Tab-separated table of N, CA, C and O in Angstrom:
chain	number	residue	atom	x	y	z
A	1	MET	N	-27.364	-2.534	-18.692
A	1	MET	CA	-27.439	-3.543	-19.699
A	1	MET	C	-28.161	-4.736	-18.968
A	1	MET	O	-27.540	-4.867	-17.679
A	2	THR	N	-29.241	-5.511	-19.304
A	2	THR	CA	-29.382	-6.685	-18.788
A	2	THR	C	-28.842	-8.013	-19.405
A	2	THR	O	-29.092	-8.007	-20.320
A	3	THR	N	-28.714	-9.108	-18.414
A	3	THR	CA	-28.364	-10.188	-18.920
A	3	THR	C	-28.858	-11.643	-18.128
A	3	THR	O	-29.211	-11.075	-17.115
A	4	THR	N	-29.124	-12.267	-19.042
A	4	THR	CA	-30.334	-13.556	-18.107
A	4	THR	C	-29.378	-14.876	-18.173
A	4	THR	O	-29.160	-15.317	-19.436
A	5	TYR	N	-29.658	-15.525	-17.208
A	5	TYR	CA	-28.645	-16.690	-17.057
A	5	TYR	C	-29.361	-17.904	-16.453
A	5	TYR	O	-30.464	-17.668	-16.091
A	6	ALA	N	-29.529	-18.847	-17.184
A	6	ALA	CA	-30.164	-20.208	-16.618
A	6	ALA	C	-29.248	-20.623	-15.295
A	6	ALA	O	-27.688	-20.768	-15.549
A	7	VAL	N	-30.013	-20.967	-14.380
A	7	VAL	CA	-29.354	-21.403	-12.944
A	7	VAL	C	-30.087	-22.849	-12.832
A	7	VAL	O	-31.352	-22.776	-12.146
A	8	THR	N	-29.416	-24.155	-12.481
A	8	THR	CA	-30.114	-24.899	-11.705
A	8	THR	C	-29.535	-25.274	-10.355
A	8	THR	O	-28.830	-24.721	-10.088
A	9	GLY	N	-30.672	-25.849	-9.605
A	9	GLY	CA	-30.569	-26.587	-8.455
A	9	GLY	C	-31.282	-25.796	-7.574
A	9	GLY	O	-31.363	-25.911	-6.012
A	10	MET	N	-31.852	-24.760	-7.767
A	10	MET	CA	-32.586	-23.732	-6.860
A	10	MET	C	-34.093	-24.165	-6.528
A	10	MET	O	-34.788	-25.062	-7.607
A	11	THR	N	-34.650	-24.159	-5.477
A	11	THR	CA	-36.136	-24.963	-4.947
A	11	THR	C	-36.668	-23.992	-4.451
A	11	THR	O	-37.978	-24.336	-3.990
A	12	CYS	N	-36.081	-22.937	-3.633
A	12	CYS	CA	-37.135	-22.386	-2.942
A	12	CYS	C	-36.555	-20.446	-2.846
A	12	CYS	O	-35.690	-20.408	-3.474
A	13	GLU	N	-37.270	-20.170	-2.051
A	13	GLU	CA	-37.223	-18.688	-1.566
A	13	GLU	C	-35.988	-18.443	-0.949
A	13	GLU	O	-34.695	-17.332	-1.190
A	14	HIS	N	-35.582	-19.225	-0.193
A	14	HIS	CA	-34.087	-19.022	0.317
A	14	HIS	C	-32.828	-19.335	-0.492
A	14	HIS	O	-31.947	-18.423	-0.447
A	15	CYS	N	-33.133	-20.254	-1.835
A	15	CYS	CA	-32.027	-20.273	-3.040
A	15	CYS	C	-32.366	-18.984	-3.593
A	15	CYS	O	-31.066	-18.586	-4.096
A	16	VAL	N	-33.541	-18.522	-3.894
A	16	VAL	CA	-33.429	-16.931	-4.517
A	16	VAL	C	-32.377	-15.753	-3.473
A	16	VAL	O	-31.633	-15.416	-4.301
A	17	ALA	N	-32.551	-16.204	-2.518
A	17	ALA	CA	-31.767	-14.930	-1.157
A	17	ALA	C	-30.282	-15.157	-1.445
A	17	ALA	O	-29.546	-14.136	-1.671
A	18	ALA	N	-29.864	-16.380	-1.680
A	18	ALA	CA	-28.552	-17.183	-1.638
A	18	ALA	C	-27.891	-16.045	-3.110
A	18	ALA	O	-27.084	-15.684	-3.067
A	19	VAL	N	-28.517	-16.415	-4.101
A	19	VAL	CA	-28.370	-16.450	-5.255
A	19	VAL	C	-28.015	-14.692	-5.662
A	19	VAL	O	-27.130	-14.482	-6.240
A	20	THR	N	-29.105	-14.120	-5.097
A	20	THR	CA	-29.130	-12.934	-5.298
A	20	THR	C	-28.433	-11.811	-4.314
A	20	THR	O	-27.523	-11.013	-4.795
A	21	GLN	N	-28.120	-12.398	-3.250
A	21	GLN	CA	-26.574	-11.837	-2.473
A	21	GLN	C	-25.517	-12.298	-2.959
A	21	GLN	O	-24.685	-11.012	-3.093
A	22	GLU	N	-24.928	-13.203	-3.220
A	22	GLU	CA	-23.949	-13.714	-3.786
A	22	GLU	C	-23.402	-12.772	-5.628
A	22	GLU	O	-22.615	-12.093	-5.495
A	23	LEU	N	-24.409	-12.684	-5.751
A	23	LEU	CA	-24.333	-12.151	-7.231
A	23	LEU	C	-24.495	-10.335	-7.403
A	23	LEU	O	-23.929	-9.429	-8.122
A	24	SER	N	-25.228	-10.070	-6.238
A	24	SER	CA	-24.821	-8.331	-6.308
A	24	SER	C	-23.784	-7.927	-5.487
A	24	SER	O	-23.169	-6.913	-5.446
A	25	SER	N	-22.942	-8.935	-5.131
A	25	SER	CA	-21.634	-8.519	-4.647
A	25	SER	C	-20.749	-8.362	-6.016
A	25	SER	O	-19.325	-8.253	-6.108
A	26	VAL	N	-21.003	-9.204	-7.215
A	26	VAL	CA	-19.966	-8.872	-8.121
A	26	VAL	C	-19.987	-7.465	-8.832
A	26	VAL	O	-20.883	-6.708	-8.522
A	27	GLU	N	-19.034	-6.710	-8.796
A	27	GLU	CA	-18.394	-5.633	-9.411
A	27	GLU	C	-19.354	-5.193	-10.228
A	27	GLU	O	-19.389	-5.905	-11.428
A	28	GLY	N	-20.140	-4.128	-10.154
A	28	GLY	CA	-21.077	-3.297	-11.357
A	28	GLY	C	-22.262	-3.701	-11.176
A	28	GLY	O	-23.320	-3.371	-11.862
A	29	VAL	N	-22.559	-4.992	-10.791
A	29	VAL	CA	-23.804	-5.414	-10.426
A	29	VAL	C	-24.928	-4.704	-9.774
A	29	VAL	O	-24.772	-4.172	-8.456
A	30	THR	N	-25.901	-4.023	-10.181
A	30	THR	CA	-27.067	-3.021	-9.613
A	30	THR	C	-28.147	-3.765	-9.164
A	30	THR	O	-28.846	-3.281	-8.679
A	31	ASP	N	-28.730	-4.720	-10.155
A	31	ASP	CA	-29.576	-5.361	-9.522
A	31	ASP	C	-29.868	-6.958	-10.162
A	31	ASP	O	-29.274	-6.918	-11.128
A	32	VAL	N	-30.895	-7.723	-9.302
A	32	VAL	CA	-30.437	-9.172	-9.608
A	32	VAL	C	-32.236	-9.641	-9.425
A	32	VAL	O	-32.970	-9.138	-8.472
A	33	ALA	N	-32.863	-9.885	-10.795
A	33	ALA	CA	-33.803	-10.473	-10.409
A	33	ALA	C	-34.098	-12.278	-10.935
A	33	ALA	O	-33.403	-12.809	-11.634
A	34	VAL	N	-34.887	-12.990	-9.847
A	34	VAL	CA	-34.633	-14.458	-10.085
A	34	VAL	C	-36.262	-14.953	-10.452
A	34	VAL	O	-37.202	-14.493	-9.953
A	35	ALA	N	-36.625	-15.733	-11.581
A	35	ALA	CA	-37.718	-16.478	-11.648
A	35	ALA	C	-37.704	-17.895	-11.325
A	35	ALA	O	-36.531	-18.708	-12.204
A	36	LEU	N	-38.232	-18.128	-10.336
A	36	LEU	CA	-37.728	-19.210	-9.284
A	36	LEU	C	-38.625	-20.647	-10.319
A	36	LEU	O	-39.567	-20.689	-10.237
A	37	VAL	N	-37.697	-21.348	-10.987
A	37	VAL	CA	-38.495	-22.529	-11.262
A	37	VAL	C	-38.017	-23.757	-10.512
A	37	VAL	O	-36.982	-24.452	-10.716
A	38	PRO	N	-38.589	-24.222	-9.504
A	38	PRO	CA	-38.268	-24.988	-8.275
A	38	PRO	C	-37.930	-26.727	-8.675
A	38	PRO	O	-38.548	-26.890	-9.747
A	39	HIS	N	-36.705	-26.753	-8.503
A	39	HIS	CA	-36.029	-28.415	-9.500
A	39	HIS	C	-36.194	-28.097	-11.063
A	39	HIS	O	-36.034	-29.316	-11.557
A	40	GLY	N	-36.053	-27.065	-11.553
A	40	GLY	CA	-35.885	-27.002	-13.012
A	40	GLY	C	-34.626	-25.608	-13.213
A	40	GLY	O	-33.826	-25.967	-12.206
A	41	THR	N	-35.089	-25.119	-14.183
A	41	THR	CA	-33.865	-23.996	-14.888
A	41	THR	C	-34.364	-22.640	-14.527
A	41	THR	O	-35.596	-22.444	-14.910
A	42	SER	N	-33.947	-22.086	-13.396
A	42	SER	CA	-34.778	-20.779	-13.310
A	42	SER	C	-34.066	-19.517	-13.859
A	42	SER	O	-32.740	-19.708	-14.588
A	43	GLN	N	-34.191	-18.466	-14.409
A	43	GLN	CA	-33.883	-17.480	-15.082
A	43	GLN	C	-33.579	-16.451	-14.004
A	43	GLN	O	-34.013	-16.026	-13.037
A	44	VAL	N	-32.056	-16.163	-14.432
A	44	VAL	CA	-31.422	-15.129	-13.548
A	44	VAL	C	-31.368	-13.859	-14.063
A	44	VAL	O	-30.448	-14.180	-15.042
A	45	THR	N	-31.805	-12.627	-13.969
A	45	THR	CA	-31.540	-11.501	-14.676
A	45	THR	C	-30.458	-10.785	-13.935
A	45	THR	O	-30.823	-10.333	-12.835
A	46	VAL	N	-29.152	-10.324	-14.358
A	46	VAL	CA	-28.539	-9.257	-13.782
A	46	VAL	C	-28.593	-7.882	-14.560
A	46	VAL	O	-28.424	-8.050	-15.903
A	47	THR	N	-28.501	-7.088	-13.495
A	47	THR	CA	-28.311	-6.012	-14.479
A	47	THR	C	-27.145	-5.348	-14.061
A	47	THR	O	-26.759	-4.907	-12.773
A	48	SER	N	-26.320	-4.211	-14.924
A	48	SER	CA	-25.144	-3.582	-14.830
A	48	SER	C	-24.855	-2.974	-15.972
A	48	SER	O	-25.583	-3.219	-16.877
A	49	PRO	N	-23.959	-1.988	-15.606
A	49	PRO	CA	-23.794	-0.978	-16.526
A	49	PRO	C	-22.993	-2.000	-17.506
A	49	PRO	O	-23.121	-1.306	-19.070
A	50	ALA	N	-22.214	-3.112	-17.661
A	50	ALA	CA	-21.382	-3.508	-18.647
A	50	ALA	C	-21.405	-5.311	-18.232
A	50	ALA	O	-21.787	-5.404	-17.212
A	51	GLU	N	-21.795	-6.097	-18.988
A	51	GLU	CA	-22.046	-7.414	-18.735
A	51	GLU	C	-20.482	-7.996	-17.891
A	51	GLU	O	-19.510	-7.851	-18.164
A	52	PRO	N	-20.976	-8.221	-16.705
A	52	PRO	CA	-20.149	-9.016	-15.800
A	52	PRO	C	-19.109	-10.078	-16.635
A	52	PRO	O	-20.212	-11.035	-17.482
A	53	SER	N	-18.437	-10.890	-16.269
A	53	SER	CA	-17.517	-11.603	-16.908
A	53	SER	C	-18.216	-13.098	-16.857
A	53	SER	O	-19.059	-13.145	-15.542
A	54	ARG	N	-18.816	-13.964	-17.622
A	54	ARG	CA	-19.075	-15.254	-17.189
A	54	ARG	C	-18.437	-15.851	-15.793
A	54	ARG	O	-19.351	-16.452	-15.324
A	55	ASP	N	-17.018	-15.967	-16.098
A	55	ASP	CA	-16.412	-16.447	-14.797
A	55	ASP	C	-16.743	-16.102	-13.291
A	55	ASP	O	-16.943	-16.545	-12.593
A	56	ALA	N	-17.194	-14.746	-13.272
A	56	ALA	CA	-17.581	-13.836	-12.041
A	56	ALA	C	-18.904	-14.653	-11.991
A	56	ALA	O	-19.326	-14.659	-10.293
A	57	VAL	N	-19.457	-14.523	-12.738
A	57	VAL	CA	-21.192	-14.874	-12.747
A	57	VAL	C	-21.041	-16.352	-12.204
A	57	VAL	O	-21.919	-16.675	-11.021
A	58	ALA	N	-20.813	-17.145	-12.582
A	58	ALA	CA	-20.460	-18.713	-12.492
A	58	ALA	C	-19.422	-18.742	-11.106
A	58	ALA	O	-20.303	-19.623	-10.312
A	59	SER	N	-19.161	-17.967	-10.644
A	59	SER	CA	-18.297	-18.027	-9.386
A	59	SER	C	-19.067	-17.795	-8.139
A	59	SER	O	-19.401	-18.324	-7.175
A	60	ALA	N	-19.820	-16.873	-8.426
A	60	ALA	CA	-20.839	-16.062	-7.646
A	60	ALA	C	-22.364	-17.327	-7.179
A	60	ALA	O	-22.502	-17.473	-6.308
A	61	VAL	N	-22.410	-17.680	-8.567
A	61	VAL	CA	-23.823	-18.287	-8.520
A	61	VAL	C	-23.103	-20.105	-7.728
A	61	VAL	O	-23.922	-20.376	-6.642
A	62	ALA	N	-21.893	-20.566	-8.032
A	62	ALA	CA	-21.685	-21.475	-7.129
A	62	ALA	C	-20.948	-21.329	-5.663
A	62	ALA	O	-21.460	-21.983	-5.299
A	63	GLU	N	-20.997	-20.248	-5.567
A	63	GLU	CA	-20.665	-20.041	-4.205
A	63	GLU	C	-21.746	-19.877	-3.449
A	63	GLU	O	-21.895	-20.722	-2.274
A	64	ALA	N	-23.048	-19.476	-4.208
A	64	ALA	CA	-24.382	-19.497	-3.584
A	64	ALA	C	-25.014	-21.047	-3.344
A	64	ALA	O	-25.644	-21.487	-2.800
A	65	GLY	N	-23.978	-22.174	-3.727
A	65	GLY	CA	-24.500	-23.458	-4.126
A	65	GLY	C	-25.216	-23.981	-5.024
A	65	GLY	O	-25.950	-25.081	-5.361
A	66	TYR	N	-25.038	-23.468	-6.111
A	66	TYR	CA	-25.918	-23.540	-7.556
A	66	TYR	C	-25.189	-23.487	-8.734
A	66	TYR	O	-23.970	-23.423	-8.546
A	67	THR	N	-25.898	-23.982	-10.153
A	67	THR	CA	-25.051	-24.430	-11.069
A	67	THR	C	-25.536	-23.138	-12.383
A	67	THR	O	-26.673	-23.111	-12.526
A	68	LEU	N	-24.044	-22.576	-12.948
A	68	LEU	CA	-24.875	-22.019	-14.136
A	68	LEU	C	-24.597	-22.615	-15.224
A	68	LEU	O	-23.425	-23.155	-15.232
A	69	GLU	N	-25.504	-22.430	-15.472
A	69	GLU	CA	-25.679	-23.486	-17.165
A	69	GLU	C	-25.533	-22.544	-17.953
A	69	GLU	O	-25.157	-23.407	-19.248
A	70	GLY	N	-25.698	-21.401	-18.186
A	70	GLY	CA	-25.415	-20.180	-19.383
A	70	GLY	C	-26.134	-19.556	-19.687
A	70	GLY	O	-27.420	-19.208	-18.900
A	71	PRO	N	-25.932	-18.739	-20.664
A	71	PRO	CA	-26.746	-17.835	-21.383
A	71	PRO	C	-28.650	-18.515	-20.846
A	71	PRO	O	-28.703	-19.555	-21.411
A	72	ALA	N	-29.515	-17.641	-20.764
A	72	ALA	CA	-30.888	-18.000	-20.956
A	72	ALA	C	-31.333	-18.340	-22.513
A	72	ALA	O	-30.972	-17.344	-23.340
A	73	SER	N	-32.151	-19.238	-22.740
A	73	SER	CA	-32.369	-19.150	-24.195
A	73	SER	C	-33.545	-18.596	-24.640
A	73	SER	O	-34.285	-17.830	-23.745
């Protein structure tokens, strides 16, 4: 299952690495892909057997220093 989220505050590849590292530590997550939009809303796609809880995703994104805006539209 893949779920795409909207994340703000990311500006560079360091941001991508930080978000990827934190989300990869969420239970069940097998892959993270980021479509970086510097100073905009980036698309973060998480692959897992079952959709992780929004709280777990929001917490991981916040731990990396960014803001989960919700599911991507």
